[in-house]
PDB file with SEQRES, HELIX, SHEET and CRYST1 records, atoms N, CA, C and O in Angstrom:
SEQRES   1 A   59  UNK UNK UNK UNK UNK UNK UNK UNK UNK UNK UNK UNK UNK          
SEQRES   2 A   59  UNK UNK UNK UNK UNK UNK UNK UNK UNK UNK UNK UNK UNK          
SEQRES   3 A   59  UNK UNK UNK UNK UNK UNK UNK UNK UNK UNK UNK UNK UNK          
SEQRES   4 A   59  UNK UNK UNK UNK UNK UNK UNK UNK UNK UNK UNK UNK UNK          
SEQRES   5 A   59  UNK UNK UNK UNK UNK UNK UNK                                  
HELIX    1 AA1 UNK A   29  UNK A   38  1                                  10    
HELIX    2 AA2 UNK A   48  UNK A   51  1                                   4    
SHEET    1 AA1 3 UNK A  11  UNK A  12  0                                        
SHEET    2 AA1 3 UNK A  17  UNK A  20 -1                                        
SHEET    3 AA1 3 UNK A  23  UNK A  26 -1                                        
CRYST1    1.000    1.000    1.000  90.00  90.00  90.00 P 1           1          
ATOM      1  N   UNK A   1     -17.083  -2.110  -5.914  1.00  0.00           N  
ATOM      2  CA  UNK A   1     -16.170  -1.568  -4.921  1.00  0.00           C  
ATOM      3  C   UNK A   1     -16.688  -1.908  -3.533  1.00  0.00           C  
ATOM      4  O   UNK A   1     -17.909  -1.804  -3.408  1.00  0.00           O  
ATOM      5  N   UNK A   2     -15.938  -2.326  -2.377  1.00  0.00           N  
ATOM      6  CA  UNK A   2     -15.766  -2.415  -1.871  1.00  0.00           C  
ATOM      7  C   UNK A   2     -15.561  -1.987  -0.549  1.00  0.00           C  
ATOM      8  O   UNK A   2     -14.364  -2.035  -0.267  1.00  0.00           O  
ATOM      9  N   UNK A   3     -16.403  -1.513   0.537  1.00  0.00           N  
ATOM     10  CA  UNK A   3     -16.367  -0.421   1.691  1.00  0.00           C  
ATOM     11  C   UNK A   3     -15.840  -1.014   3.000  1.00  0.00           C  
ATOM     12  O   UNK A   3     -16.567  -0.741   3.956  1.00  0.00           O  
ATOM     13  N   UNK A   4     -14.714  -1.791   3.306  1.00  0.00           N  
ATOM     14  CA  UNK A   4     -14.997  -2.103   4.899  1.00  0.00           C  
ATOM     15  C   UNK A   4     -15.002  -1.449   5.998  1.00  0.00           C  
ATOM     16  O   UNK A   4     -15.145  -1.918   7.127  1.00  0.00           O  
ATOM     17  N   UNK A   5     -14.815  -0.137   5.638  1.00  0.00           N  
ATOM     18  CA  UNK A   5     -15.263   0.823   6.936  1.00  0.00           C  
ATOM     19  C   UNK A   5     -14.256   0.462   8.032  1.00  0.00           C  
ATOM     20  O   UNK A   5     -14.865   0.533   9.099  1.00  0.00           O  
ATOM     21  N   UNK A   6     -13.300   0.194   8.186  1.00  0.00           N  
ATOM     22  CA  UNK A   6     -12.416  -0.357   9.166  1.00  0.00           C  
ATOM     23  C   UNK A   6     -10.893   0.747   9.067  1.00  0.00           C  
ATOM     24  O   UNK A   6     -10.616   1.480   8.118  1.00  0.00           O  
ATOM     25  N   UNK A   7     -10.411   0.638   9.836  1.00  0.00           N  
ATOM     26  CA  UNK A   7      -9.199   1.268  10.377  1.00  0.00           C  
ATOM     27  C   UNK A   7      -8.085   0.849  10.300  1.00  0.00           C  
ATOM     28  O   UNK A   7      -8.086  -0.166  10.997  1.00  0.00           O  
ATOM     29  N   UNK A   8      -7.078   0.995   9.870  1.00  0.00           N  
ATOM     30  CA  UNK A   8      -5.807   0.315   9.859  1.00  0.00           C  
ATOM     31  C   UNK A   8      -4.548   1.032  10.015  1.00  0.00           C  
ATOM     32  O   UNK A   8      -4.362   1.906   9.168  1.00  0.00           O  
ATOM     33  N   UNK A   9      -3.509   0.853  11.018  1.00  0.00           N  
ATOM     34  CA  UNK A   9      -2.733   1.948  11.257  1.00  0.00           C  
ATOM     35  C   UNK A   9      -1.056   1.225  10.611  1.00  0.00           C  
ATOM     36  O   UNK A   9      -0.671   0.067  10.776  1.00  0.00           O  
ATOM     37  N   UNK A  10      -0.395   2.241   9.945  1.00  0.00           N  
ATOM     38  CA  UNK A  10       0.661   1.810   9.959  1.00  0.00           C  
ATOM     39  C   UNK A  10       1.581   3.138  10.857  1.00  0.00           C  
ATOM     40  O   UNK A  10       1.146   4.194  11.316  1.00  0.00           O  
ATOM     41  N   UNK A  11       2.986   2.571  10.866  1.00  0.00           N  
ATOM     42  CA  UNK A  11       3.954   3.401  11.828  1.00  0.00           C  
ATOM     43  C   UNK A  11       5.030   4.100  10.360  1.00  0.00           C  
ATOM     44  O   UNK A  11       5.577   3.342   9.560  1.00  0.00           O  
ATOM     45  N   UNK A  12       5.124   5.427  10.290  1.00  0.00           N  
ATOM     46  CA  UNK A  12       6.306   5.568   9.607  1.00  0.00           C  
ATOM     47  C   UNK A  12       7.726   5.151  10.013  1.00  0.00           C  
ATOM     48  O   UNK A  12       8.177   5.579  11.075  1.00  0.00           O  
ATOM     49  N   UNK A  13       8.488   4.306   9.200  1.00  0.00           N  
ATOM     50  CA  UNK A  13      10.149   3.356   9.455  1.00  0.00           C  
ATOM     51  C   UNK A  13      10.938   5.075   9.224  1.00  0.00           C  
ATOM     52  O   UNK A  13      11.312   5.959   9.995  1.00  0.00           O  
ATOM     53  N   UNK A  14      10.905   4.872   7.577  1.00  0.00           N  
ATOM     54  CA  UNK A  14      11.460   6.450   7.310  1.00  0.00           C  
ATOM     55  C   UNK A  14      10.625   6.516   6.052  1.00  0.00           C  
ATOM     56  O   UNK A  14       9.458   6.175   5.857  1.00  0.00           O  
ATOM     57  N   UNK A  15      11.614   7.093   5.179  1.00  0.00           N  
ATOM     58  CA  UNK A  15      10.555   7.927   3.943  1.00  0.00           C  
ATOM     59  C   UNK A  15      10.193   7.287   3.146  1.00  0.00           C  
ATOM     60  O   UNK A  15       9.683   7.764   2.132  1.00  0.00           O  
ATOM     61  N   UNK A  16      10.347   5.910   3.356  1.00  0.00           N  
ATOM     62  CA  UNK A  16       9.887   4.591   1.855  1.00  0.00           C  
ATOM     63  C   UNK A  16       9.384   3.678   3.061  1.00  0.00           C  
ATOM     64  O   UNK A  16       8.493   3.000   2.549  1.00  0.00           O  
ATOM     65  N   UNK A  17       9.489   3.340   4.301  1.00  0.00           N  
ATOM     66  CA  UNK A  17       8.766   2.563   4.196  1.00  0.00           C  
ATOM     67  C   UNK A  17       8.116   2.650   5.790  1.00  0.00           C  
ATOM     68  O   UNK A  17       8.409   3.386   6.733  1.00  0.00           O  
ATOM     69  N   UNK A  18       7.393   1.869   5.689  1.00  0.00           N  
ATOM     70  CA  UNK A  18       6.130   1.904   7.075  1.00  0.00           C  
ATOM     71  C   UNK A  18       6.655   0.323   8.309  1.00  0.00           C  
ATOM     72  O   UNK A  18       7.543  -0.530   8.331  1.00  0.00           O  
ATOM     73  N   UNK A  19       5.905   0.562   8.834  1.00  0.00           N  
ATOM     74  CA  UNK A  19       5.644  -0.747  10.241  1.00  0.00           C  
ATOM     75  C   UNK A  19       4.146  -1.110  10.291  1.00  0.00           C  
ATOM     76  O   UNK A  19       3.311  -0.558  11.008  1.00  0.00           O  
ATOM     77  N   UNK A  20       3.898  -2.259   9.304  1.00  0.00           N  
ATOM     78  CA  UNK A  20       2.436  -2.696  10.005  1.00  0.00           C  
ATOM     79  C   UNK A  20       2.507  -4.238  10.482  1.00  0.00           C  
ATOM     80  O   UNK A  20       3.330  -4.900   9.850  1.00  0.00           O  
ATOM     81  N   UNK A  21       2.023  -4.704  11.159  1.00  0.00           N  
ATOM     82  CA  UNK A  21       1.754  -5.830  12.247  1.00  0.00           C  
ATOM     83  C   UNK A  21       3.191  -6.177  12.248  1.00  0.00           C  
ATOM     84  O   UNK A  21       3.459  -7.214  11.641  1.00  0.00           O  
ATOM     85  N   UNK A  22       4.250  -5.494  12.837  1.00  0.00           N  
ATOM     86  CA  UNK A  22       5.309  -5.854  13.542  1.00  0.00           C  
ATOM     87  C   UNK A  22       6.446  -6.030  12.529  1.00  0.00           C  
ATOM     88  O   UNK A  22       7.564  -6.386  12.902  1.00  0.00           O  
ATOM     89  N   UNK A  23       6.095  -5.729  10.986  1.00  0.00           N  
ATOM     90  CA  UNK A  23       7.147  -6.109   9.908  1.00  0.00           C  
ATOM     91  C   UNK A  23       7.221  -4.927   9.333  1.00  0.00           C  
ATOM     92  O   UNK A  23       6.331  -4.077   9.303  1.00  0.00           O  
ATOM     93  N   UNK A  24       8.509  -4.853   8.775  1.00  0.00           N  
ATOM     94  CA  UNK A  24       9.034  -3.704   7.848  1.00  0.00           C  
ATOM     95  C   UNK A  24       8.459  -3.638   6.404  1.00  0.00           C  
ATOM     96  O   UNK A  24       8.604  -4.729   5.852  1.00  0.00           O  
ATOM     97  N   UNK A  25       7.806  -2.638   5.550  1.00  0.00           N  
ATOM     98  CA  UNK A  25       7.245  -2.538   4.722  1.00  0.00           C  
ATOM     99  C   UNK A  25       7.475  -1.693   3.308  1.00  0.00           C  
ATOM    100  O   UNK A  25       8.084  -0.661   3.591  1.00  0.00           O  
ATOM    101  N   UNK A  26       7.267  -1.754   2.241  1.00  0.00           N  
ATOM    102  CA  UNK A  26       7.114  -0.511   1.735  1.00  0.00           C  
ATOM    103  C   UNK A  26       5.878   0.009   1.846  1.00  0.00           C  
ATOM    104  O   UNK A  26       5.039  -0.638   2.472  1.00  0.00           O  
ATOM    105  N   UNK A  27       5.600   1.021   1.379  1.00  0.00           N  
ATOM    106  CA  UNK A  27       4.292   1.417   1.136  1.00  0.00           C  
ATOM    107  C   UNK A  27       2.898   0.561   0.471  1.00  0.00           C  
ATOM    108  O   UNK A  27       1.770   0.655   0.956  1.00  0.00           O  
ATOM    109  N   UNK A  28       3.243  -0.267  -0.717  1.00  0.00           N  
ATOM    110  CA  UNK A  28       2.367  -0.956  -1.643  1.00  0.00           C  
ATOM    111  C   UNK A  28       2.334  -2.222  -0.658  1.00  0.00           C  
ATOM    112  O   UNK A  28       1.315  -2.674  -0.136  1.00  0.00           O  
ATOM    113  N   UNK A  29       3.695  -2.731  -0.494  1.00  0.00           N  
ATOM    114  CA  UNK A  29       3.403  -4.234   0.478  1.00  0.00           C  
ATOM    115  C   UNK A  29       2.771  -3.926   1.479  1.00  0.00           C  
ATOM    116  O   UNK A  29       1.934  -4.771   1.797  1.00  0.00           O  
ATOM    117  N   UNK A  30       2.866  -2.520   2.495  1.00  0.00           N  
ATOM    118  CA  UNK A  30       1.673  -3.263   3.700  1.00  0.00           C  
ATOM    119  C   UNK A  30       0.183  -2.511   3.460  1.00  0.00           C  
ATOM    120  O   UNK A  30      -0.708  -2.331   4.290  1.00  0.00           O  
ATOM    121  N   UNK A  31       0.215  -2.189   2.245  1.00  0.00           N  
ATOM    122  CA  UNK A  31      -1.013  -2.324   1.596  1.00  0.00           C  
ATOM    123  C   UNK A  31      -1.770  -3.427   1.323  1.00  0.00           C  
ATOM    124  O   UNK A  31      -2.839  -3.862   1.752  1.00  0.00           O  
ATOM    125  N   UNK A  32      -0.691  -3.901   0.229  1.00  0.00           N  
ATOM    126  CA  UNK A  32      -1.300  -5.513  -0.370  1.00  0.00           C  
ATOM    127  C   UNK A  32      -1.147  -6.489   1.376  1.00  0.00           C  
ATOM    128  O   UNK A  32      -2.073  -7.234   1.698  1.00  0.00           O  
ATOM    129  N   UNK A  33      -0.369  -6.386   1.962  1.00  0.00           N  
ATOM    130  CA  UNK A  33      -0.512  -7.098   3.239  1.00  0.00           C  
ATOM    131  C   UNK A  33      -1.851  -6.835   4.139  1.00  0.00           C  
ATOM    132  O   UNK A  33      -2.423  -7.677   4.831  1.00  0.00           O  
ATOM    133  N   UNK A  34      -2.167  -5.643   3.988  1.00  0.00           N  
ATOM    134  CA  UNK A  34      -3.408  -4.878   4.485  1.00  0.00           C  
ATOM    135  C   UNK A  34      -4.491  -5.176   3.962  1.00  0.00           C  
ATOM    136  O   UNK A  34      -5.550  -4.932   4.541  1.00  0.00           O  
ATOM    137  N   UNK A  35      -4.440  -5.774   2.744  1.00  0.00           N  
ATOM    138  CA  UNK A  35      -6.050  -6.023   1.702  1.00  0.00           C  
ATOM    139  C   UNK A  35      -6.237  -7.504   2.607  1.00  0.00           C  
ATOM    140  O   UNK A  35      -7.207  -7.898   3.255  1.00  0.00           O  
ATOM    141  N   UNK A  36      -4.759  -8.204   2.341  1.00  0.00           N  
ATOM    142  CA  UNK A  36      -4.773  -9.515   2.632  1.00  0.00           C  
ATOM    143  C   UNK A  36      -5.209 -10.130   4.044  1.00  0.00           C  
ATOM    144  O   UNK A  36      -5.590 -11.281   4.260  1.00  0.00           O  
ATOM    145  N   UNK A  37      -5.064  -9.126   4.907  1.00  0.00           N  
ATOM    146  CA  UNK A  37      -5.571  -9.431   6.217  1.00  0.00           C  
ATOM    147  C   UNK A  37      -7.054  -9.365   6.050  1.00  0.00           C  
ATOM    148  O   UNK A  37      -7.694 -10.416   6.016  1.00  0.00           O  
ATOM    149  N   UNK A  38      -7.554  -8.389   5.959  1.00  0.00           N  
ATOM    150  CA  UNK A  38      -9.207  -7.895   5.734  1.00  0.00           C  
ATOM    151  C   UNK A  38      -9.898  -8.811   5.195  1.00  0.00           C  
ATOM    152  O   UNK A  38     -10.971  -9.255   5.604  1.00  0.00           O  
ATOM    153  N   UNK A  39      -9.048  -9.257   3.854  1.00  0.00           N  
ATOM    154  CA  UNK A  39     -10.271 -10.296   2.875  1.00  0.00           C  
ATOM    155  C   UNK A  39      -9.464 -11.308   2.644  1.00  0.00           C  
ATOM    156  O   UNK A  39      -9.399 -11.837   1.534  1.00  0.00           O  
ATOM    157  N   UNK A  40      -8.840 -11.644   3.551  1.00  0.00           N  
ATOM    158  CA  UNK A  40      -7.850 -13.253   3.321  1.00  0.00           C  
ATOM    159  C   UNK A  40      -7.262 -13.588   1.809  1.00  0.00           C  
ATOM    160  O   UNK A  40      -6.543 -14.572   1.636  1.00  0.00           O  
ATOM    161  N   UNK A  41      -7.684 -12.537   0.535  1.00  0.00           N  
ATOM    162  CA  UNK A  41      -7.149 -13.202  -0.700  1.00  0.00           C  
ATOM    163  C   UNK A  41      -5.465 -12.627  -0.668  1.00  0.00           C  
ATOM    164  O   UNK A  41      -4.922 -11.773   0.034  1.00  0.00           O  
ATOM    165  N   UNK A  42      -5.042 -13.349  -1.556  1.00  0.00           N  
ATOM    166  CA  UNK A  42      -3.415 -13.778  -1.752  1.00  0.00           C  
ATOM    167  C   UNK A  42      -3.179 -12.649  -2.741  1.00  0.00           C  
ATOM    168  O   UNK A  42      -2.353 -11.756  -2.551  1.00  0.00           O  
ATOM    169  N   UNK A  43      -3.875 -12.738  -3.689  1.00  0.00           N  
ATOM    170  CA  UNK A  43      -3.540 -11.884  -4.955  1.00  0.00           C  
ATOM    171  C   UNK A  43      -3.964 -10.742  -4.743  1.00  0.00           C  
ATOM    172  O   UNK A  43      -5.040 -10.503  -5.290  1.00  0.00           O  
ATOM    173  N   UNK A  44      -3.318  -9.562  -3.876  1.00  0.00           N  
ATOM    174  CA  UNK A  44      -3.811  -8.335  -4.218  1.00  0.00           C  
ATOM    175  C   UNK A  44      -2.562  -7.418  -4.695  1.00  0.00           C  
ATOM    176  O   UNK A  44      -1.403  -7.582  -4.316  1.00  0.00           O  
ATOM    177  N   UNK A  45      -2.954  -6.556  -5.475  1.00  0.00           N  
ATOM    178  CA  UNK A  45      -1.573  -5.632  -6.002  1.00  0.00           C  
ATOM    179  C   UNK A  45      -2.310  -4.066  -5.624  1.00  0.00           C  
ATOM    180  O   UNK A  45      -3.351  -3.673  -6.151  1.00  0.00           O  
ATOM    181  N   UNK A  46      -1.640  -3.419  -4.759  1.00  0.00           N  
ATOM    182  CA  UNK A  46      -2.111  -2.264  -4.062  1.00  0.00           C  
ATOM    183  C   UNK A  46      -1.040  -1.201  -4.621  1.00  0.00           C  
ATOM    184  O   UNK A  46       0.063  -1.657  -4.923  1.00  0.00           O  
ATOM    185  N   UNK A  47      -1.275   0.219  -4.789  1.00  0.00           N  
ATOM    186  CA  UNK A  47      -0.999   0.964  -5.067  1.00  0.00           C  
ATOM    187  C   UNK A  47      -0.772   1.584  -3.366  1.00  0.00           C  
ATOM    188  O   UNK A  47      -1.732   2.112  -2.805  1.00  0.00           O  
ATOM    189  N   UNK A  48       0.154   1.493  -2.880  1.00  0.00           N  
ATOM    190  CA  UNK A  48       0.239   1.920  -1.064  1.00  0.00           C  
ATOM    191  C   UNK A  48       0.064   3.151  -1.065  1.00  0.00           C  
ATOM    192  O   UNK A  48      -0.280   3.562   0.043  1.00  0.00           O  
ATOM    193  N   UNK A  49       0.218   4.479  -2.395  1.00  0.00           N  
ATOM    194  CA  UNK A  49       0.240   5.579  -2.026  1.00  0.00           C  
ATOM    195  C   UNK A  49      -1.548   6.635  -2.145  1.00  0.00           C  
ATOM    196  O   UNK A  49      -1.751   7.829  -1.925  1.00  0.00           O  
ATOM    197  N   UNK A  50      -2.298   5.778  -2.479  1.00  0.00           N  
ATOM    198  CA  UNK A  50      -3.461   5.691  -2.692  1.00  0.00           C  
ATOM    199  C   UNK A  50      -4.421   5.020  -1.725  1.00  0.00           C  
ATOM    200  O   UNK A  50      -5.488   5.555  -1.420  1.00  0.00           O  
ATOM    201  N   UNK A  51      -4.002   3.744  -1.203  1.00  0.00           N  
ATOM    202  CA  UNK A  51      -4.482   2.787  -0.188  1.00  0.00           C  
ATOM    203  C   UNK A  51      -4.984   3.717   1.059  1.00  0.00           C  
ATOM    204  O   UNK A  51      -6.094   3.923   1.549  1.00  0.00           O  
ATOM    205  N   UNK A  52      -3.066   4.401   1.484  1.00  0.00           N  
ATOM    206  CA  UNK A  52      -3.287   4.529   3.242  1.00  0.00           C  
ATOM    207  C   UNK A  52      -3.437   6.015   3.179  1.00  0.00           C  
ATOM    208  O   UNK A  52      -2.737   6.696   2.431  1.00  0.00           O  
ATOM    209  N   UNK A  53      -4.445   6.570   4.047  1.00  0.00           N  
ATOM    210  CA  UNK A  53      -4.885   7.632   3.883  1.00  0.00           C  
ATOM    211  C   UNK A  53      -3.910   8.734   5.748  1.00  0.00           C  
ATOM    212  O   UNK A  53      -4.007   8.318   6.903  1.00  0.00           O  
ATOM    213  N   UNK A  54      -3.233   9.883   5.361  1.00  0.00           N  
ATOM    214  CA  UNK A  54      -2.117  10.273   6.307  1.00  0.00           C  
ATOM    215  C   UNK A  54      -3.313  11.367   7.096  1.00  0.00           C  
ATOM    216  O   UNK A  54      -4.066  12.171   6.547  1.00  0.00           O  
ATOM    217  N   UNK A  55      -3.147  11.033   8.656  1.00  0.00           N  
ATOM    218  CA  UNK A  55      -4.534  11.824   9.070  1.00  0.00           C  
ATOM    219  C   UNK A  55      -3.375  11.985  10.589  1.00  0.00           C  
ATOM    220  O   UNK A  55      -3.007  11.142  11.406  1.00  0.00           O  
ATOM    221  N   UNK A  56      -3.069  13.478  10.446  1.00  0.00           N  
ATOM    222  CA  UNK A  56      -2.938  14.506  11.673  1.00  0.00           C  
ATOM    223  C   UNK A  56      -3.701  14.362  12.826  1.00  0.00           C  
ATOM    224  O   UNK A  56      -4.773  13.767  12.936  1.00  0.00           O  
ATOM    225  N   UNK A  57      -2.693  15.301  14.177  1.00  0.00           N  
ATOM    226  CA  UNK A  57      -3.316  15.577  15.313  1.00  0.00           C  
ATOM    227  C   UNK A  57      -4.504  16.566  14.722  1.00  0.00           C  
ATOM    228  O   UNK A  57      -5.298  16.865  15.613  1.00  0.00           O  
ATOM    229  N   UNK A  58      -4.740  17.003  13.753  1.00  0.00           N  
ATOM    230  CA  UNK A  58      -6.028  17.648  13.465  1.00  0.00           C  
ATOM    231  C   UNK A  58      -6.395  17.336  12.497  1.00  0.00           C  
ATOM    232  O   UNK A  58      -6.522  18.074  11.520  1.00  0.00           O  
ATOM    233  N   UNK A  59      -6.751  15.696  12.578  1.00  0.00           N  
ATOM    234  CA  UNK A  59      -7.954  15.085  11.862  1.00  0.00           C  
ATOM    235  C   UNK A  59      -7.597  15.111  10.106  1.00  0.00           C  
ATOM    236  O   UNK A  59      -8.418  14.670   9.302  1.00  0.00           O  
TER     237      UNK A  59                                                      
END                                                                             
């Protein structure tokens, strides 16, 4: 496993899907889009509801 310690923000669209680097998403794609930036591989299959972690004005 794997730690990159890094940050990644997506924008909620509405209730299925997100905004990350300027494109419309579901949840799993700007996941797997999200692995794919970090570690350049092609083949990732992400579970998006597990991936992105939902963190409040209180942390």
């Amino acid at each position: 496993m794997v730690n990159l310690s890094v940050s990644l923000a997506v924008s909620p669209f509405d209730s299925q899907k997100v905004l990350f680097l300027g494109e419309i998403h579901s949840i799993s794609s700007a996941a797997d889009k999200a692995k794919q930036t970090l570690t350049g591989k092609r083949d990732t299959s992400t579970n998006g509801w597990r991936f992105w972690k939902y963190i409040d004005e209180n942390g």
